[in-house]
PDB file of C-alpha atoms and ligand atoms in Angstrom:
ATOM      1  CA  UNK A   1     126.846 132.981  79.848  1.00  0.00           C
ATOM      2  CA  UNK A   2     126.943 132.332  83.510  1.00  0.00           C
ATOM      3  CA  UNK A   3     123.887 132.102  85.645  1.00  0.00           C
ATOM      4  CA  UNK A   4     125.023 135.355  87.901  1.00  0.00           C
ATOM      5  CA  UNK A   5     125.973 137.446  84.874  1.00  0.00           C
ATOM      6  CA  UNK A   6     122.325 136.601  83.149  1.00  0.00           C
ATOM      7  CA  UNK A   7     120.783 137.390  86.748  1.00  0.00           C
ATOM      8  CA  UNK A   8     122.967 140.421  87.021  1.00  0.00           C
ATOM      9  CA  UNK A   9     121.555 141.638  83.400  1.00  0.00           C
ATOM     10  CA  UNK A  10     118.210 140.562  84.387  1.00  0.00           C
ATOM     11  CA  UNK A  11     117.461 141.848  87.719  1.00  0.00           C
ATOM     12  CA  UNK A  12     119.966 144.701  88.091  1.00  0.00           C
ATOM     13  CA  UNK A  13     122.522 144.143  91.307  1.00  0.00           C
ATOM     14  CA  UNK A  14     122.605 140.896  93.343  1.00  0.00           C
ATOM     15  CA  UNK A  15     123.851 139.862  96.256  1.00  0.00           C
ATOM     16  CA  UNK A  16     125.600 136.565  94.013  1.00  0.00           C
ATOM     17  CA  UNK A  17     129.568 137.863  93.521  1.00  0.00           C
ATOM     18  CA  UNK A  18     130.578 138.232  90.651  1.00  0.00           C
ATOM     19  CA  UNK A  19     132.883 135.876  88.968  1.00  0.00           C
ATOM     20  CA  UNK A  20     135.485 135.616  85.881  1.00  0.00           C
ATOM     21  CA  UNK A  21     138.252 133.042  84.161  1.00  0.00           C
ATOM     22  CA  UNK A  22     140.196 134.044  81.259  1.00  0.00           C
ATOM     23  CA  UNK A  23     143.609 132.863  79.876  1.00  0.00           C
ATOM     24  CA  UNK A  24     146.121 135.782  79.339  1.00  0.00           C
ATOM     25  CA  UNK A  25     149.518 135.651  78.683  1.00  0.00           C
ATOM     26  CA  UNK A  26     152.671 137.329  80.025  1.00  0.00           C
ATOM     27  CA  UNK A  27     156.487 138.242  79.163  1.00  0.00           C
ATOM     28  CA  UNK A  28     158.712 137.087  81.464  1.00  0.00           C
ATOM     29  CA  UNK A  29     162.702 136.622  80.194  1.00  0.00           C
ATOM     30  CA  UNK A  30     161.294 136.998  76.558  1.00  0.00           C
ATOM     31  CA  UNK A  31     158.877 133.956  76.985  1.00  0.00           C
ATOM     32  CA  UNK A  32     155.422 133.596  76.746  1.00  0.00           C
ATOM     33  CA  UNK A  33     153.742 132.943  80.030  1.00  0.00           C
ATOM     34  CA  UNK A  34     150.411 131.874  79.572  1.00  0.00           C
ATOM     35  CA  UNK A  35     148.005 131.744  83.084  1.00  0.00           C
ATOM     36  CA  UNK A  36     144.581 131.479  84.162  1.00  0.00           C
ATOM     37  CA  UNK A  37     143.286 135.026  85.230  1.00  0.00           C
ATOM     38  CA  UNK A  38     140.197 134.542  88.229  1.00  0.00           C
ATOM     39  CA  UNK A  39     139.060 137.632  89.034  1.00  0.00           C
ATOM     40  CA  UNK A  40     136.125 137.630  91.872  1.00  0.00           C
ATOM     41  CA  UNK A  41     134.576 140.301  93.966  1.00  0.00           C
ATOM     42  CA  UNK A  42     135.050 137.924  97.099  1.00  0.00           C
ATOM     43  CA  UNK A  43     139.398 138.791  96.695  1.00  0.00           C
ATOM     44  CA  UNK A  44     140.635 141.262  98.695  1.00  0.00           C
ATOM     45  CA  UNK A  45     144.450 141.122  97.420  1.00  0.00           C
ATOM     46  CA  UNK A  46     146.414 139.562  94.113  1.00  0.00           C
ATOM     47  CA  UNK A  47     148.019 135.825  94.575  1.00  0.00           C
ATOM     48  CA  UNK A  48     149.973 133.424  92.732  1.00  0.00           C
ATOM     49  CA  UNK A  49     149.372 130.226  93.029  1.00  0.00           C
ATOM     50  CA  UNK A  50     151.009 127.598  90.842  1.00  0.00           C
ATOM     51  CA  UNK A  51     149.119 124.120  90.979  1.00  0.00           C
ATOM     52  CA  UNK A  52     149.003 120.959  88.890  1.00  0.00           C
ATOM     53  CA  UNK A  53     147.115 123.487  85.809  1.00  0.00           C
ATOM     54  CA  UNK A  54     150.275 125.839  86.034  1.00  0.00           C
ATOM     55  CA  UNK A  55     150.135 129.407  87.024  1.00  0.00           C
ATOM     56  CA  UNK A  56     146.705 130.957  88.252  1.00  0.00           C
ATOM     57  CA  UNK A  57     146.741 134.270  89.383  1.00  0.00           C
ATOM     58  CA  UNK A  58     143.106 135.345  91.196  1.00  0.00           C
ATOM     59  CA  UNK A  59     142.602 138.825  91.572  1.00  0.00           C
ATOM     60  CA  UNK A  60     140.241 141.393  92.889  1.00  0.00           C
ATOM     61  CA  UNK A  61     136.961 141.953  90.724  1.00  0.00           C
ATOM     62  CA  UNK A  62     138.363 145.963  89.844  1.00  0.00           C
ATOM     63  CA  UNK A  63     142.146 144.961  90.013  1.00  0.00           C
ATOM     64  CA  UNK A  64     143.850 147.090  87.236  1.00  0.00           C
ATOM     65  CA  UNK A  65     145.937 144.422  84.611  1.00  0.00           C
ATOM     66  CA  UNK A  66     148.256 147.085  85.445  1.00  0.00           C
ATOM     67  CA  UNK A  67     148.542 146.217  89.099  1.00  0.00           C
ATOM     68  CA  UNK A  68     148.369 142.135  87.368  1.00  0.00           C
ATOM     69  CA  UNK A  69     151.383 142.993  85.284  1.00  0.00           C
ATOM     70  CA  UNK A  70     153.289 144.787  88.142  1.00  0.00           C
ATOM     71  CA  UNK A  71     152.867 141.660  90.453  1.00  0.00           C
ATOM     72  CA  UNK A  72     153.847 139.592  87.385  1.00  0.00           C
ATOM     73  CA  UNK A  73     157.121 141.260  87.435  1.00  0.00           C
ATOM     74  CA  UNK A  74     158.271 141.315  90.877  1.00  0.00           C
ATOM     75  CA  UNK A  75     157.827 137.803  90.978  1.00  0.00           C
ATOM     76  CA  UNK A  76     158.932 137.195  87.437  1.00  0.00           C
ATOM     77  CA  UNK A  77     162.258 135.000  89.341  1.00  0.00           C
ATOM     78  CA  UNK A  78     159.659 132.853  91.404  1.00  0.00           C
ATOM     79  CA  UNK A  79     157.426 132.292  88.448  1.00  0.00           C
ATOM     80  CA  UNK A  80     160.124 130.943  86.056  1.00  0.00           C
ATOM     81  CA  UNK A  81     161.693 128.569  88.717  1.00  0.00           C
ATOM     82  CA  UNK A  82     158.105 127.077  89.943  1.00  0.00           C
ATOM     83  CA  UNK A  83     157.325 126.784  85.996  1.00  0.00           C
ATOM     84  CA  UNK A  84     160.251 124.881  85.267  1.00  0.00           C
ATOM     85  CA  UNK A  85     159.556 122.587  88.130  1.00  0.00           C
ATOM     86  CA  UNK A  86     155.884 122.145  87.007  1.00  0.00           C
ATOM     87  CA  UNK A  87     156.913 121.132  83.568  1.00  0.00           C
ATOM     88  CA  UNK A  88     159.983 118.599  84.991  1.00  0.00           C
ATOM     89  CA  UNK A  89     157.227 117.075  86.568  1.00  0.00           C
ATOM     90  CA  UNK A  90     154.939 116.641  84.064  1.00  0.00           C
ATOM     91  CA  UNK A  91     155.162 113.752  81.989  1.00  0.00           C
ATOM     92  CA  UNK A  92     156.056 114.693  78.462  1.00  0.00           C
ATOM     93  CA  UNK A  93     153.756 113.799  75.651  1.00  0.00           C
ATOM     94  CA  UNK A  94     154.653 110.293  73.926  1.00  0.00           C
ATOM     95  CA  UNK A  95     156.228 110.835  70.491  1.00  0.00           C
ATOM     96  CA  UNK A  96     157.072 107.834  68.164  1.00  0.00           C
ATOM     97  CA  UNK A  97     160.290 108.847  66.646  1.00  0.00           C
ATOM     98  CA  UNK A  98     163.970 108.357  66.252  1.00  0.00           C
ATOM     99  CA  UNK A  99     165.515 108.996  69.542  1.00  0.00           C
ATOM    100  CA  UNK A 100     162.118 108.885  71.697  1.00  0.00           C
ATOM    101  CA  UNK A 101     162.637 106.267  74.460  1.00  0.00           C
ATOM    102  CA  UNK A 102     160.460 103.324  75.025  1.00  0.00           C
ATOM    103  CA  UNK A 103     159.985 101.920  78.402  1.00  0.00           C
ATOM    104  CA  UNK A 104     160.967  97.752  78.154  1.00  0.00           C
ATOM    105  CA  UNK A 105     160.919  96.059  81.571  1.00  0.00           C
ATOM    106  CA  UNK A 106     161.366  99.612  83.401  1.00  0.00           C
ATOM    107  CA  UNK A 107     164.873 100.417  81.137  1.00  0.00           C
ATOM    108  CA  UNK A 108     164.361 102.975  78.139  1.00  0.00           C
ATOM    109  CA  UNK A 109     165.536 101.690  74.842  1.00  0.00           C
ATOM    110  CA  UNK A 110     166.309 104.483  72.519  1.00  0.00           C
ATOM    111  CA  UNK A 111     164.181 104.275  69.548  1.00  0.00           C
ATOM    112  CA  UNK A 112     166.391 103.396  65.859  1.00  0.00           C
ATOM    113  CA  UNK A 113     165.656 103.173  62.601  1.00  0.00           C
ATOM    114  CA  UNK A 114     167.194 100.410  60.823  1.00  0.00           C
ATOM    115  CA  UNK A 115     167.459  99.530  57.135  1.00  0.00           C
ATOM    116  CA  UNK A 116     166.904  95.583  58.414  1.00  0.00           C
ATOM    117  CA  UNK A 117     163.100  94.392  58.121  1.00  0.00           C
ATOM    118  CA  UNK A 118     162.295  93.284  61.804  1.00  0.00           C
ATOM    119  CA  UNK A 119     162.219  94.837  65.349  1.00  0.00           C
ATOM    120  CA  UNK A 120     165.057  93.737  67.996  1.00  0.00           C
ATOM    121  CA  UNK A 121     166.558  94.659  70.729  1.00  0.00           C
ATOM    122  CA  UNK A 122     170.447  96.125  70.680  1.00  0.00           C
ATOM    123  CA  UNK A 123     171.954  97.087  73.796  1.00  0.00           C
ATOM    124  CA  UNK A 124     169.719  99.858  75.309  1.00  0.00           C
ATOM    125  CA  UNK A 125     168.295 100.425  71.686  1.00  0.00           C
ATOM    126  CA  UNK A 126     165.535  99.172  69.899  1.00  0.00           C
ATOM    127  CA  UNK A 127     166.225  98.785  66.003  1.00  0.00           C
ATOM    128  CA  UNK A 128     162.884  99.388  64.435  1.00  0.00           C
ATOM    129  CA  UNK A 129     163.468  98.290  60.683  1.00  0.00           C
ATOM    130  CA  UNK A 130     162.245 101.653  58.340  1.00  0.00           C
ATOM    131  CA  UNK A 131     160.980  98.359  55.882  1.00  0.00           C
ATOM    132  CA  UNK A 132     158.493  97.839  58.233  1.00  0.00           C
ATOM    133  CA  UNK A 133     157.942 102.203  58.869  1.00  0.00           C
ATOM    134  CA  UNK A 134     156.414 103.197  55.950  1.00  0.00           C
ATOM    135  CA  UNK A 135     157.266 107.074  54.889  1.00  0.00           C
ATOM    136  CA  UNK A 136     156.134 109.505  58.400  1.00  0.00           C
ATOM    137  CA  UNK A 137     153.177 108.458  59.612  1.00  0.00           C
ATOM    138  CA  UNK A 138     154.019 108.269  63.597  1.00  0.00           C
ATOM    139  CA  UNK A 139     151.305 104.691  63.686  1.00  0.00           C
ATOM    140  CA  UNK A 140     153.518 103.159  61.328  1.00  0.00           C
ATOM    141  CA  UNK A 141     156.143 103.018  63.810  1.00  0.00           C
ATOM    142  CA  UNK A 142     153.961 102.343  66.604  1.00  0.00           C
ATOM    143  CA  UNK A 143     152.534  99.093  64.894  1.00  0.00           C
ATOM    144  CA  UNK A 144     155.893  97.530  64.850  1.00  0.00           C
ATOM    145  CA  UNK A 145     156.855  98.337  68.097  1.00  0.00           C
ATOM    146  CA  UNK A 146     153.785  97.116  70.297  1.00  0.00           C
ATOM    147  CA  UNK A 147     153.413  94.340  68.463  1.00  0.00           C
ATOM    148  CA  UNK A 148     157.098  93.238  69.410  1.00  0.00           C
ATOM    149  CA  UNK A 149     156.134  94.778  73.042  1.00  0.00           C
ATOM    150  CA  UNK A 150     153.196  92.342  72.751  1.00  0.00           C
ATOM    151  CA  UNK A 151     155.169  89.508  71.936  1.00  0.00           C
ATOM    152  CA  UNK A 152     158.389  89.991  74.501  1.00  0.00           C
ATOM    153  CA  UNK A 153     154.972  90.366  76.872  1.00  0.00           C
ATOM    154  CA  UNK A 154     153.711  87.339  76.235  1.00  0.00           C
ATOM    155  CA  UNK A 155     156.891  85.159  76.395  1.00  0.00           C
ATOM    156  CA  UNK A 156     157.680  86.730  79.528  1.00  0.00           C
ATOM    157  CA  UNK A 157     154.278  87.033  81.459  1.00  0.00           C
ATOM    158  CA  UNK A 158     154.154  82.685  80.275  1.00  0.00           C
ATOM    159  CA  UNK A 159     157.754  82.180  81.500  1.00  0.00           C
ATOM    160  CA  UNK A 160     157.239  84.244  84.643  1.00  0.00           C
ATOM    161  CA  UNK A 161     153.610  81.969  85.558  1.00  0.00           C
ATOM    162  CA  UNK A 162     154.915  78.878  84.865  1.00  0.00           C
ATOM    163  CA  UNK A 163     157.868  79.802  87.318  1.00  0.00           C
ATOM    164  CA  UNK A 164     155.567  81.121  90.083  1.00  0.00           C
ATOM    165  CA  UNK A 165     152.930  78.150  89.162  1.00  0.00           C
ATOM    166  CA  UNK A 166     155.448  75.710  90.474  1.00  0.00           C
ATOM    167  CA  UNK A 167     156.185  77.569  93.681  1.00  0.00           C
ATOM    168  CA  UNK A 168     152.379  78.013  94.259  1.00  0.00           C
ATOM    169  CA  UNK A 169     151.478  74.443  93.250  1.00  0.00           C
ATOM    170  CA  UNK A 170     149.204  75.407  90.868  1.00  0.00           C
ATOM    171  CA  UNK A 171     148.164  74.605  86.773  1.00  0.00           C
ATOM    172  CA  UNK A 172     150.241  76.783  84.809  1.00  0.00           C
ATOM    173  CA  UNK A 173     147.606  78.832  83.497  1.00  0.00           C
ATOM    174  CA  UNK A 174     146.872  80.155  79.859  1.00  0.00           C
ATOM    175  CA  UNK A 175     147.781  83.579  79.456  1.00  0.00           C
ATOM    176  CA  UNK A 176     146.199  85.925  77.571  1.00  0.00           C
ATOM    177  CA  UNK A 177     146.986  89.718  76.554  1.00  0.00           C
ATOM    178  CA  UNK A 178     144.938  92.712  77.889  1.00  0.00           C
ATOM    179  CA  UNK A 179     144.748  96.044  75.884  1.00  0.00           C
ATOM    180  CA  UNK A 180     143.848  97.632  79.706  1.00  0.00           C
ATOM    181  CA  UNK A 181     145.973 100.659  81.181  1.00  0.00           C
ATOM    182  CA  UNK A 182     145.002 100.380  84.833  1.00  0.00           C
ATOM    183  CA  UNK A 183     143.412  96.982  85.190  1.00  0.00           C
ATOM    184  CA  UNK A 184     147.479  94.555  85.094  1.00  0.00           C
ATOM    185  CA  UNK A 185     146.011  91.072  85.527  1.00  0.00           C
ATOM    186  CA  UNK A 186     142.187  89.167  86.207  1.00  0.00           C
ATOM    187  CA  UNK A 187     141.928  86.004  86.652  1.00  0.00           C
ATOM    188  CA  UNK A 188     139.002  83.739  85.533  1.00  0.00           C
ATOM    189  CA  UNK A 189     137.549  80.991  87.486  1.00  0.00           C
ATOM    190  CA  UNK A 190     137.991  78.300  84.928  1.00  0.00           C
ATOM    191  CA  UNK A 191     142.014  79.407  85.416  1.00  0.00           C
ATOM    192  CA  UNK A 192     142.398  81.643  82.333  1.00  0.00           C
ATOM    193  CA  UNK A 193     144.771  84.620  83.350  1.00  0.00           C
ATOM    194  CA  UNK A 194     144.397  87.878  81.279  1.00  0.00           C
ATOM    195  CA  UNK A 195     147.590  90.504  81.939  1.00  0.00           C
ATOM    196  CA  UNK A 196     147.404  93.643  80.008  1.00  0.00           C
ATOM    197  CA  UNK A 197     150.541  94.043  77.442  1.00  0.00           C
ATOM    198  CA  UNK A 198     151.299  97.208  78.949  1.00  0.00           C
ATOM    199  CA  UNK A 199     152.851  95.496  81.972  1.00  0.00           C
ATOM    200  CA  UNK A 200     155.925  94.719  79.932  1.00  0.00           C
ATOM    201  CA  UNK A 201     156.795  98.319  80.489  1.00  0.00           C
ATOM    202  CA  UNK A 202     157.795  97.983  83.944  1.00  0.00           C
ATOM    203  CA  UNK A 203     160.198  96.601  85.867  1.00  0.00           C
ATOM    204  CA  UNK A 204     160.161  92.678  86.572  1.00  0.00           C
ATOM    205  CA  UNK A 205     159.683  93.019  90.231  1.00  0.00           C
ATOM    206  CA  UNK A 206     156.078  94.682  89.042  1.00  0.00           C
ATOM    207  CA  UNK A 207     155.539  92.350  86.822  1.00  0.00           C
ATOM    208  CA  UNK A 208     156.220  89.228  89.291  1.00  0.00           C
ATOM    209  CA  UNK A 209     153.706  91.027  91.662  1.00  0.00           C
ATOM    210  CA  UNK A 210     150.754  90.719  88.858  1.00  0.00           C
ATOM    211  CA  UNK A 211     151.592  87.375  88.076  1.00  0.00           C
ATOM    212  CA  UNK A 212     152.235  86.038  91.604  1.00  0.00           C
ATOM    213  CA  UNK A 213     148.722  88.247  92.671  1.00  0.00           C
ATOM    214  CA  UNK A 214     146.341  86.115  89.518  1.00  0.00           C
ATOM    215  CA  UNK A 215     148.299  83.066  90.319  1.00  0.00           C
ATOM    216  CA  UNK A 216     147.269  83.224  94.309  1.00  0.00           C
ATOM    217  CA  UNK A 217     143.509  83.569  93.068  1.00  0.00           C
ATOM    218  CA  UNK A 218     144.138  80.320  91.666  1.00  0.00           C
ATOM    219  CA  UNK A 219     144.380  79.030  95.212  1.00  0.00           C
ATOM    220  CA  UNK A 220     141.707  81.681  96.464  1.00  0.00           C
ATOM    221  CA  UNK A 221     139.581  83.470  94.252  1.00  0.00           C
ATOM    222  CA  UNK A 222     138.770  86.184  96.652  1.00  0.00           C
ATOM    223  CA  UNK A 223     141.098  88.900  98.587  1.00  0.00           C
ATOM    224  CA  UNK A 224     140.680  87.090 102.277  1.00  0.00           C
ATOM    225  CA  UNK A 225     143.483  87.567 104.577  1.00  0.00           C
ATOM    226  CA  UNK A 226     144.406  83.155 103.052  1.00  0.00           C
ATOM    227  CA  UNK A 227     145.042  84.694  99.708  1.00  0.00           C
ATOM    228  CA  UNK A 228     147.075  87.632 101.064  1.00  0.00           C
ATOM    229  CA  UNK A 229     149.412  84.809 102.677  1.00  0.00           C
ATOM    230  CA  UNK A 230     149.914  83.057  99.706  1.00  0.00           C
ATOM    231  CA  UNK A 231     150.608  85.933  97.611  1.00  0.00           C
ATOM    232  CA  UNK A 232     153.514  86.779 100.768  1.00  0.00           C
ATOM    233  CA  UNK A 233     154.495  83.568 101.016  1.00  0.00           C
ATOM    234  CA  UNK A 234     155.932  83.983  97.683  1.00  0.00           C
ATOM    235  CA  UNK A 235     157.100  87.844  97.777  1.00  0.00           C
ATOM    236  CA  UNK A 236     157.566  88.730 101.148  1.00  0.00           C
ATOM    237  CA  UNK A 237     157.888  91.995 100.115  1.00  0.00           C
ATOM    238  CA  UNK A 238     154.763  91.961  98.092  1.00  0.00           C
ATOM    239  CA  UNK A 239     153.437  95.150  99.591  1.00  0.00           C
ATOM    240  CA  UNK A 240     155.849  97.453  98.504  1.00  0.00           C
ATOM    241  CA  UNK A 241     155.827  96.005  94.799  1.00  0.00           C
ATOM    242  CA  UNK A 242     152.280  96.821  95.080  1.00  0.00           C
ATOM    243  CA  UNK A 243     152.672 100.331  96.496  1.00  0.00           C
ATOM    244  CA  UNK A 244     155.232 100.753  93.664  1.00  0.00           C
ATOM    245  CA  UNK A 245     152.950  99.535  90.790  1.00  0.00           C
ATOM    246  CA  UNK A 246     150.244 101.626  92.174  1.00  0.00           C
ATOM    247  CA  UNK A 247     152.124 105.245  92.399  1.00  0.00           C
ATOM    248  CA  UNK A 248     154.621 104.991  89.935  1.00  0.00           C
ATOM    249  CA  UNK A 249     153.050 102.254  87.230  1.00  0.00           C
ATOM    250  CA  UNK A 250     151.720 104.404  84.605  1.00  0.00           C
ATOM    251  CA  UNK A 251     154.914 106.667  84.360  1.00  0.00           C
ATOM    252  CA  UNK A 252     156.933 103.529  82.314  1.00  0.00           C
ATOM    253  CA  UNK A 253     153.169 103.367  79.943  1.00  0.00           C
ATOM    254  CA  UNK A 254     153.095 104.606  76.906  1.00  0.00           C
ATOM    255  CA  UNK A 255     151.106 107.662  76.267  1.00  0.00           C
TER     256      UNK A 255
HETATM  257 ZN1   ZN B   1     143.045  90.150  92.898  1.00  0.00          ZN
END
């Protein structure tokens, strides 16, 4: 119970307005439109406003579902076309099966099952032997495929650093896999580079940006304006990799 309805009950009328959220749902084409009802005593007038949560209608404290439904319908046109847009932009729910695509250096590779026994790459698919999928648990296709995601990481995060660690000057460094979704790369003093697996995902140009970023620390273990230099002196386009992996990153990530 909320703290104005208990005062309300308690002390009679107070000057607090009252407030309500409910879900409700609504026919519109012959689908189900679910929204968020707010009704408040503060509203003078019915909106619709459709945010990042979908529809959300706010309404008067007395507004008649009647007078809802009515508004409903006269902008039943508006509704379905902002909807539509909402869910385009949403990104849809990770599913391991047959047909789902998998993000591999920013390109989707279809998921397929194979009767061979391994994982590999064919064309824009990725063969996922069903010897190694075992009956339909969803994990037991996921196993298979990170681990090959893990291992096409970690031959390409060590090719890419031993390529930049020439260009920088620096000891190729050891790299080791990170399980991390927003943390790409840290570098340790003693010249251990961590890059989470995940970063396989995206394009190369990302990638290079990581590796060239934990390879500068090697030179400058700090984010002065001399490590910024060496990281452009390299990519001289380093800031709009960065801008890139930064907005647009976690869309190649699996869910
Ligand atoms: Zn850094």
């Amino acid at each position: 119970m909320s703290i104005s309805r208990l005062s309300r009950l308690l002390f009679g009328r107070t000057n607090a307005p009252a407030r309500s959220t409910s879900r409700e749902r609504y026919l519109i084409d012959g689908a189900i439109v679910e929204y968020t009802l707010k009704r408040s005593q503060r509203r003078r007038s019915i909106t619709l406003t459709i945010d990042e949560d979908g529809l959300r209608v706010g309404a008067p404290w007395r507004a008649s579902q009647s007078r809802i439904d009515m508004l409903l319908a006269r902008h039943a046109q508006w509704i379905s076309l902002k909807l539509a847009q909402w869910q385009a932009r949403r990104p849809a729910p990770f599913s391991w099966q047959a047909g789902t695509p998998v993000m591999m250096l920013g390109e989707p590779l279809i998921l397929t099952l194979t009767n061979e026994k391994s994982v590999r790459r064919d064309g824009n698919r990725l063969c996922v032997g069903v010897a190694v999928n075992v009956g339909d648990d969803p994990a037991a296709l996921a196993k298979p495929v990170i681990e090959w995601l893990r291992a096409s990481a970690q031959s390409w995060f060590e090719e890419r650093s031993a390529h930049f660690a020439r260009v920088l000057d620096v000891r190729a460094p050891s790299i080791r896999l990170s399980n991390a979704r927003t943390r790409w790369g840290t570098c340790h003093p003693d010249g251990r580079v961590h890059l989470s697996w995940r970063l396989i995902q995206t394009p190369p140009a990302l990638i290079d940006y990581v590796v060239v970023h934990e390879l500068a620390h090697l030179r400058e273990p700090n984010h002065s304006s001399r490590f910024w230099a060496w990281v452009e002196r390299v990519l001289p386009d380093y800031k709009e990799r960065r801008r890139s992996l930064r907005l647009d990153g976690h869309r190649f990530l699996l869910a």
